[in-house]
Coordinates of C-alpha atoms in Angstrom, one line a residue:
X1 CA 3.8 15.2 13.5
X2 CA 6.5 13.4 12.9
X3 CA 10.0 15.7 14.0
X4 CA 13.1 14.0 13.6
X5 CA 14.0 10.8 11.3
X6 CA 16.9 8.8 11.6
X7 CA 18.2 5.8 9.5
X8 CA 20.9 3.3 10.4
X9 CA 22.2 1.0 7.5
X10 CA 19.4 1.3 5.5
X11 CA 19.2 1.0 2.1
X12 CA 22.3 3.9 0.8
X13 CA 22.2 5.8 4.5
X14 CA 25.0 4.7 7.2
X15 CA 23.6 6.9 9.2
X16 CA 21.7 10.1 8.5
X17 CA 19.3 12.2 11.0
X18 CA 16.7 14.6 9.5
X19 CA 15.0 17.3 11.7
X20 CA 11.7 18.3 10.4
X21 CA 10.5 21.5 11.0
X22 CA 7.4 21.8 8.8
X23 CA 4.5 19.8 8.1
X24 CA 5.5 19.7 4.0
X25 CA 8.8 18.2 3.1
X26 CA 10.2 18.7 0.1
X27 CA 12.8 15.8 -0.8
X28 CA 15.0 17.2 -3.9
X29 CA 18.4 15.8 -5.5
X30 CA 19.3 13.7 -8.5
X31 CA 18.0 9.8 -9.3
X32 CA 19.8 7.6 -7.9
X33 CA 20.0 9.9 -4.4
X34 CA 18.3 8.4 -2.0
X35 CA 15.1 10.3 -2.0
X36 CA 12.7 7.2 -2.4
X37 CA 14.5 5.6 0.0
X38 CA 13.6 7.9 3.0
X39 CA 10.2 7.8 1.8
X40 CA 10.3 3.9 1.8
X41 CA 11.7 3.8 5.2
X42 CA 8.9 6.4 6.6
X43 CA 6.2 3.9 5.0
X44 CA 8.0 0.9 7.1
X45 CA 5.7 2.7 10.1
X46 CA 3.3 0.9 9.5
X47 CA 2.5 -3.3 9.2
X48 CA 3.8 -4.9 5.5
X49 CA 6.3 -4.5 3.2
X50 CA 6.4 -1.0 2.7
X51 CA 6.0 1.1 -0.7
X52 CA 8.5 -1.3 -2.2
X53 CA 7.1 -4.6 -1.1
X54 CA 10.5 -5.3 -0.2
X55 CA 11.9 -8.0 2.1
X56 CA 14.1 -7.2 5.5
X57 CA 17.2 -8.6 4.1
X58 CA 16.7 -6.1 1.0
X59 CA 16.5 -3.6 3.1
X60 CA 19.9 -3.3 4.7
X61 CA 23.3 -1.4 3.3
X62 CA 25.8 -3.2 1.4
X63 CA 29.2 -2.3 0.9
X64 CA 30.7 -3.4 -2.2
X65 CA 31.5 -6.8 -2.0
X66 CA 29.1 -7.2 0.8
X67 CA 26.7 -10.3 -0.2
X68 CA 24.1 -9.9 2.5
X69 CA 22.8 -6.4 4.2
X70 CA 23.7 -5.3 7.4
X71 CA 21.6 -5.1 10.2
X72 CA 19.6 -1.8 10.1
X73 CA 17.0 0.7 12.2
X74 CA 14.1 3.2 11.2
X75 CA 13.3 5.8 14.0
X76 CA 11.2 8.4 13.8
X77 CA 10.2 10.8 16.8
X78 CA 6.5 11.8 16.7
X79 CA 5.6 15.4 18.9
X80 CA 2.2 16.3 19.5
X81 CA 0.2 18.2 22.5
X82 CA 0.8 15.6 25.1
X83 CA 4.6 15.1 24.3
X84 CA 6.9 12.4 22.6
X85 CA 6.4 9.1 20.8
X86 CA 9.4 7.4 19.8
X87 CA 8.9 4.9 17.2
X88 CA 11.2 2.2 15.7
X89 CA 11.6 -0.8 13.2
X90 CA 14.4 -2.7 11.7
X91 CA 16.5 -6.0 11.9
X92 CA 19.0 -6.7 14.9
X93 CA 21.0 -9.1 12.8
X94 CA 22.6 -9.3 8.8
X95 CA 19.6 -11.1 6.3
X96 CA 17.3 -11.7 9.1
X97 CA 14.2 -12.2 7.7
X98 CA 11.7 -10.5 9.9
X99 CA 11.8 -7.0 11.2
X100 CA 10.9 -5.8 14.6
X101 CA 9.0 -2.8 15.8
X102 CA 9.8 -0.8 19.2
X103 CA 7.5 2.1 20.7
X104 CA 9.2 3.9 23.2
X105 CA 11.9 1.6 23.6
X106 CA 9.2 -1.5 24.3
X107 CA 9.0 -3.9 21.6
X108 CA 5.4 -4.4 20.2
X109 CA 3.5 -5.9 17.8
X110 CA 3.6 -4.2 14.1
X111 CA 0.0 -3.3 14.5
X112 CA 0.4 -1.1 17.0
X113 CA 2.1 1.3 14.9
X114 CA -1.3 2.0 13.3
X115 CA -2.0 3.7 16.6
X116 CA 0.5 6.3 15.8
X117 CA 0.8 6.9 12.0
X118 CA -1.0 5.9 8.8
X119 CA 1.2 6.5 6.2
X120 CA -0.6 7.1 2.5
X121 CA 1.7 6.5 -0.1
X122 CA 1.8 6.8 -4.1
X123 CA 4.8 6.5 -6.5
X124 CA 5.4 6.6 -10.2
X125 CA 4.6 2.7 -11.0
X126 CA 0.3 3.4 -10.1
X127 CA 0.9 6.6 -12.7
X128 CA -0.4 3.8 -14.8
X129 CA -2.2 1.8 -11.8
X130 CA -5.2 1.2 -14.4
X131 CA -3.8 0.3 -17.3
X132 CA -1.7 -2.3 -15.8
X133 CA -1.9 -5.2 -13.9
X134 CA -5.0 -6.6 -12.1
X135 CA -3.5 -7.9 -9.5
X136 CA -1.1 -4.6 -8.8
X137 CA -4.6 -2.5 -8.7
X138 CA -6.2 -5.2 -6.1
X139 CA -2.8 -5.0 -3.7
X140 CA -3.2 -0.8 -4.6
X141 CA -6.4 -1.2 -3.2
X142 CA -6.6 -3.6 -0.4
X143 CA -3.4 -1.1 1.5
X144 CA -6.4 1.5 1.1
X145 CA -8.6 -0.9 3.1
X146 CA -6.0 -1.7 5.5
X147 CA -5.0 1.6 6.5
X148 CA -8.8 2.1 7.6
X149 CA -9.0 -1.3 9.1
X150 CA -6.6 -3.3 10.6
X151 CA -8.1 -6.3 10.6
X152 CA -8.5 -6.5 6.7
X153 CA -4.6 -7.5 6.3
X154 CA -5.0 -10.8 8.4
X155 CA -8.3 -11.7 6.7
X156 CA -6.1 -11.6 3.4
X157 CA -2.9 -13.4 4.6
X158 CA -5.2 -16.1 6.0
X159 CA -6.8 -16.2 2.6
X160 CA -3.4 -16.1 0.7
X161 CA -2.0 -18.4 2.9
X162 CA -5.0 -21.0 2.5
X163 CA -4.9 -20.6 -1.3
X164 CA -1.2 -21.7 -1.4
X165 CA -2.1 -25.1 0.2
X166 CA -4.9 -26.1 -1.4
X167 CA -3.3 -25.4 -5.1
X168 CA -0.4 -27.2 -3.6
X169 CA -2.5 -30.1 -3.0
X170 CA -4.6 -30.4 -6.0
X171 CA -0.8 -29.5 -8.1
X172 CA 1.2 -31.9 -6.2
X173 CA -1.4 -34.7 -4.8
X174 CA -1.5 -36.8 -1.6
X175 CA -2.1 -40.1 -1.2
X176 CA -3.7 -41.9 -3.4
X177 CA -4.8 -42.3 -6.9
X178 CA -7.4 -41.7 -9.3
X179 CA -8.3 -43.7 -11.7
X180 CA -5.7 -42.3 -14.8
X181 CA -3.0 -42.7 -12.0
X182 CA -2.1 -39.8 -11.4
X183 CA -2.1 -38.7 -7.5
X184 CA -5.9 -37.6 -6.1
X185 CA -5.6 -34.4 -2.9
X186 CA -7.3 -35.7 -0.4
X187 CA -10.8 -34.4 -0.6
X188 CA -11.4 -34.0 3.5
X189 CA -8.2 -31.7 3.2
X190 CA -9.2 -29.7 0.3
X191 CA -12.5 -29.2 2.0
X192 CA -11.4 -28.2 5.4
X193 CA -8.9 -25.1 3.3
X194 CA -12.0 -24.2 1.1
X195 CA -13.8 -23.7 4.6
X196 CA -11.3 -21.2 5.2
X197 CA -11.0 -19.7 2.3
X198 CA -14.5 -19.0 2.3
X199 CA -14.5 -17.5 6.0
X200 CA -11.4 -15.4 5.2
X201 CA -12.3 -15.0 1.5
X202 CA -15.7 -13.3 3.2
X203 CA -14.5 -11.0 5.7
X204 CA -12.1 -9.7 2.9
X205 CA -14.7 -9.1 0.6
X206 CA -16.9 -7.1 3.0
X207 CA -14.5 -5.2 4.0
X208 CA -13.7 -4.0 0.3
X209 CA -16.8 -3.4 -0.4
X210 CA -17.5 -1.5 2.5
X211 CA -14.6 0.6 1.8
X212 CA -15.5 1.6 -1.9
X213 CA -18.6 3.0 -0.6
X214 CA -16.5 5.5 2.1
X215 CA -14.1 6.3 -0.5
X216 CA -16.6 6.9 -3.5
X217 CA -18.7 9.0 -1.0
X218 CA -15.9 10.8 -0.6
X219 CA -14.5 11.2 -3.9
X220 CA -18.5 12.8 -4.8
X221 CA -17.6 15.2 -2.0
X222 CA -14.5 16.4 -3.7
X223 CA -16.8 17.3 -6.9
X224 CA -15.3 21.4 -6.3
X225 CA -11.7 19.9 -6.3
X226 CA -9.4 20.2 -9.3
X227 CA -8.7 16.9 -10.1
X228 CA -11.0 13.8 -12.5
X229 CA -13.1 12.4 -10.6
X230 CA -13.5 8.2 -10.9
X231 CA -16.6 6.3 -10.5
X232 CA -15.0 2.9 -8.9
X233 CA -16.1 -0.4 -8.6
X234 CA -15.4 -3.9 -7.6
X235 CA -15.4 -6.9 -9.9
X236 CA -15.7 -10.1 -8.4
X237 CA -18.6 -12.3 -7.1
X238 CA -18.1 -12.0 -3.6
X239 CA -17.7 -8.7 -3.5
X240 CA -21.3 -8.0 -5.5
X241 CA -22.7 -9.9 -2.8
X242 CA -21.0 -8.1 -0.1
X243 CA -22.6 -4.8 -1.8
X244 CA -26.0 -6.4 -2.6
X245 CA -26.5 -7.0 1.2
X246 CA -25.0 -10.7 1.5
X247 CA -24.2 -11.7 5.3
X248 CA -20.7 -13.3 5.8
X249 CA -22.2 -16.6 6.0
X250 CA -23.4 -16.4 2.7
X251 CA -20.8 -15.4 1.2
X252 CA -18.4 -18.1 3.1
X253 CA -20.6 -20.4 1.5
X254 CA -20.6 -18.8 -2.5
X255 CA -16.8 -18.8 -2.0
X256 CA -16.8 -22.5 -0.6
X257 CA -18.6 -23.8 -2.8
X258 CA -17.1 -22.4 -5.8
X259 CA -13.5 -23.5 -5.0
X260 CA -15.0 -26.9 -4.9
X261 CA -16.6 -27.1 -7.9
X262 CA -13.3 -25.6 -9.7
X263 CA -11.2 -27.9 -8.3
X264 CA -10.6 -30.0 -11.4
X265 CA -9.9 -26.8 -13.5
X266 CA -7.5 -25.4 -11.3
X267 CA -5.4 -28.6 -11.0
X268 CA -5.2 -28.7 -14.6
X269 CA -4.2 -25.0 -14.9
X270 CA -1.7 -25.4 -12.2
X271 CA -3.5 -21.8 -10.8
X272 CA -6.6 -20.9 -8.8
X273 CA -9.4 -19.6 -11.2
X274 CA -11.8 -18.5 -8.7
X275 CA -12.2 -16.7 -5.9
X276 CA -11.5 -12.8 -3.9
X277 CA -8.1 -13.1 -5.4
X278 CA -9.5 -12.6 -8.6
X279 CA -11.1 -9.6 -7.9
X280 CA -10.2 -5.7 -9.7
X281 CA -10.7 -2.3 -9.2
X282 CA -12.7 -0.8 -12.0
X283 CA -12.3 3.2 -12.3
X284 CA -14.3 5.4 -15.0
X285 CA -13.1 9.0 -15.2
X286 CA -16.6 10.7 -14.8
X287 CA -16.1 13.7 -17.2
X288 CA -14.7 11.9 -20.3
X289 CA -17.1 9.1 -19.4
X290 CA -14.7 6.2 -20.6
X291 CA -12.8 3.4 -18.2
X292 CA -9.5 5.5 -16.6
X293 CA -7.2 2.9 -18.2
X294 CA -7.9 4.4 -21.6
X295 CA -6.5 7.8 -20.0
X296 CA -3.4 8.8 -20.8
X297 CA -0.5 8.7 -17.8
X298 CA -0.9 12.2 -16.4
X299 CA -5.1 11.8 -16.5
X300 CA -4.5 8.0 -14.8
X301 CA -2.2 10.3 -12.1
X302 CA -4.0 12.5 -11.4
X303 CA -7.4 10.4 -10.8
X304 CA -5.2 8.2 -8.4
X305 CA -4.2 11.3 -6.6
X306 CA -7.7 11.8 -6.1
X307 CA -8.6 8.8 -4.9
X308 CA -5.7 9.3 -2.0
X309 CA -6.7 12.6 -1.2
X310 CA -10.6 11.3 -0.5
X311 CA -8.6 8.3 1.4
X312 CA -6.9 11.1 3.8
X313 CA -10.2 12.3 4.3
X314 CA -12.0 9.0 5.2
X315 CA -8.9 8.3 7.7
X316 CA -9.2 11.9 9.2
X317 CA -11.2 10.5 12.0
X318 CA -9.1 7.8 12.4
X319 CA -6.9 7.8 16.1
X320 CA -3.7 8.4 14.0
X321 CA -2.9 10.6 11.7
X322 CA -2.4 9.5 8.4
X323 CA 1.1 11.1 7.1
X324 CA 1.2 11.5 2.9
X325 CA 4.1 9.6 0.9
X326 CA 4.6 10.9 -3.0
X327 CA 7.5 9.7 -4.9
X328 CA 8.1 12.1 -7.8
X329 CA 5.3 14.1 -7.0
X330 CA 5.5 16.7 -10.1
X331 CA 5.7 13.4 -12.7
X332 CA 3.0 13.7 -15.1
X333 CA 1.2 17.0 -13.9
X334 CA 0.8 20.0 -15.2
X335 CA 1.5 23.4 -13.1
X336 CA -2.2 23.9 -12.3
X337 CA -2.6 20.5 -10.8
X338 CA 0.8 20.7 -8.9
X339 CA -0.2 23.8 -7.7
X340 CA -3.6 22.8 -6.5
X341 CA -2.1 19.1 -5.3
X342 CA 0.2 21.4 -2.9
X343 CA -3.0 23.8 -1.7
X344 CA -5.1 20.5 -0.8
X345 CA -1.8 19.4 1.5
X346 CA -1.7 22.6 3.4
X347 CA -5.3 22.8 3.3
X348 CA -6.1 19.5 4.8
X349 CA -3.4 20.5 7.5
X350 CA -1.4 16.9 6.4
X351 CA 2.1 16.2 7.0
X352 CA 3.6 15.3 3.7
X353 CA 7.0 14.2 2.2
X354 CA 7.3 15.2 -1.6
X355 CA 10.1 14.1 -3.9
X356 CA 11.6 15.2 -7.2
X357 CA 14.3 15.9 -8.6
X358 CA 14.5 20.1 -9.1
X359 CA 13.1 22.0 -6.3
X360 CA 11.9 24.7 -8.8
X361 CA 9.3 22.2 -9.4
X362 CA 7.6 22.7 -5.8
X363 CA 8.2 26.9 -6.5
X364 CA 4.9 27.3 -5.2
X365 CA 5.6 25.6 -1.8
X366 CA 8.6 28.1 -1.2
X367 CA 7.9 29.8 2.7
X368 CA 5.0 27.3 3.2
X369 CA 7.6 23.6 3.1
X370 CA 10.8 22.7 4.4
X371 CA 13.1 21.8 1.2
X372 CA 15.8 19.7 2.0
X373 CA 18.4 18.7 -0.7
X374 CA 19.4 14.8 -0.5
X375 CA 22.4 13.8 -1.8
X376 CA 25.3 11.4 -1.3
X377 CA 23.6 9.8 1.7
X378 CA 23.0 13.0 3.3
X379 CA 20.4 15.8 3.8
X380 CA 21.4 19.6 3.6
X381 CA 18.0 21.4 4.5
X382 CA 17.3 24.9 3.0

């Protein structure tokens, strides 16, 4: 498990070192503390943004007056039966852009990290995760298909990235016009990006739809669990085809040849209207029998928390452990659920960081967690 954390210029810290004695941390203090921002820096162990989706320059402490954040560092010391890992991230100069990533002292790529930690994470913005925005459910989603596989994030930048240009050229045009003067994309470009975007549009969509099936299995196996369960599903055409039994070639081609036939539509809307990017998660809470968005905040809560729990399951026989992220974990539940919530984390034998702001509200954790009070950039443990 993870043992010691120490952060240097990040976010409120200067510097701060937290020895971690137990596999349950409790993270207590007032808003505004800096509690979610050790939890942000422990989900910076892994490749992305973190639970922020915040950039590197972000990142770093400001003094007042200060326009651009200081150069900062994320270590972490992980301890298990064959020793020490030391693990590192962070920016060597003020605004750099991109972030670098150390293990034992050797610089590596960020993907490596996945071969130490998979941190899990949920805060209160996906208390409403299906009532809001599509595409904040799809990005919910696709970190649950990362942490399982790797390879799923490049198959979506490569897809992102390939989306970008061709809206670019259909918005923008190349050389040329058409016949109501207005600038024509060149068509051999547009058709060698819809080729990618059908190969990477593909792999992505196989991979989510492999990975609804692990997770809903496991969701069905937590049926003696106290918490809703969610039938889930997957809208978008690729993605049916991925679950109906559709090779990658198949799909490659469905996906091709749908950008190319909505080309004229998306130039005029100035936005692409078809394709994996368009996708949702669909959740109905199984007992109630109605679509989770029409739950109320702590129903929506406590269905998402499920759906992480069966994730920590489907990653147990992962190489790395996965490692548990909840920012205000208390929000929205009532004692019975917080109290079975903690049981499942001790039960599952997870190492887990909690926040909130009054410790009384993780009573029940008292002898079995660590509590450590954050305040003032500073941790005084219990």
């Amino acid at each position: 498990m993870i043992t010691t954390l120490t952060l240097t210029d990040f976010r409120s810290y200067a510097s701060a070192t937290l020895p971690i004695q137990a596999g349950t941390v409790v993270l207590h203090g007032p808003n505004g503390a800096g509690k979610t921002n050790l939890l942000e820096a422990l989900s910076l162990f892994t490749p992305g943004k973190g639970l922020r989706g915040a950039t590197a320059p972000e990142m770093g402490r400001r003094e007042p007056g200060e326009a651009t954040g200081r150069a900062w560092a994320v270590a972490a010391v992980l301890t298990d039966a064959e020793g020490e890992t030391k693990l590192g991230t962070g920016v060597q100069s003020a605004g750099a852009a991109r972030r670098i990533v150390r293990i034992d002292g050797e610089t590596a790529p960020p993907g490596r990290l996945l071969d130490h930690l998979r941190p899990v994470w949920a805060t209160p913005e996906q208390d409403r995760l299906f009532s809001d925005a599509r595409a904040e459910r799809l990005r919910f989603f696709d970190r649950l298909v990362f942490a399982a596989d790797p390879s799923h994030a490049a198959a979506v930048s490569a897809y992102e990235k390939a989306l970008r240009e061709r809206l670019r050229l259909l918005t923008d045009g190349a050389e040329g016009q058409n016949s109501s003067g207005r600038l024509a994309a060149d068509p051999l470009w547009l058709d060698a990006l819809e080729i990618r975007l059908g190969e990477a549009g593909a792999r992505a969509a196989l991979a989510r739809a492999g990975a609804l099936a692990t997770l809903q299995t496991a969701i069905d196996a937590r049926a003696d669990r106290p918490f809703p369960q969610a039938d889930l599903g997957l809208t978008g055409e690729a993605e049916g085809l991925a679950a109906t039994g559709s090779d990658a070639d198949a799909i490659a081609a469905h996906i091709r040849d749908g950008m190319a036939r909505a080309r004229p539509r998306d130039a005029a809307a100035g936005r692409s209207l078809f394709g994996p990017h368009r996708s949702d998660l669909t959740a109905l809470h199984r007992e109630k029998n109605r679509p989770a968005a029409e739950g109320s905040s702590g129903e929506q809560k406590a269905l998402v928390l499920n759906l992480i729990l069966a994730q920590i399951t489907r990653l147990a026989d992962q190489s790395a452990p996965p490692v548990l992220l909840l920012d205000e974990a208390p929000a929205h539940l009532d004692t019975a659920r917080r109290a079975a919530l903690f049981d499942e984390i001790e039960a599952l034998g997870l190492q887990a960081f909690m926040t909130g702001t009054e410790a009384e509200l993780f009573a029940p954790l008292r002898g079995r967690a660590q509590f450590v009070r954050v305040a003032d950039g500073r941790f005084d443990v219990a």
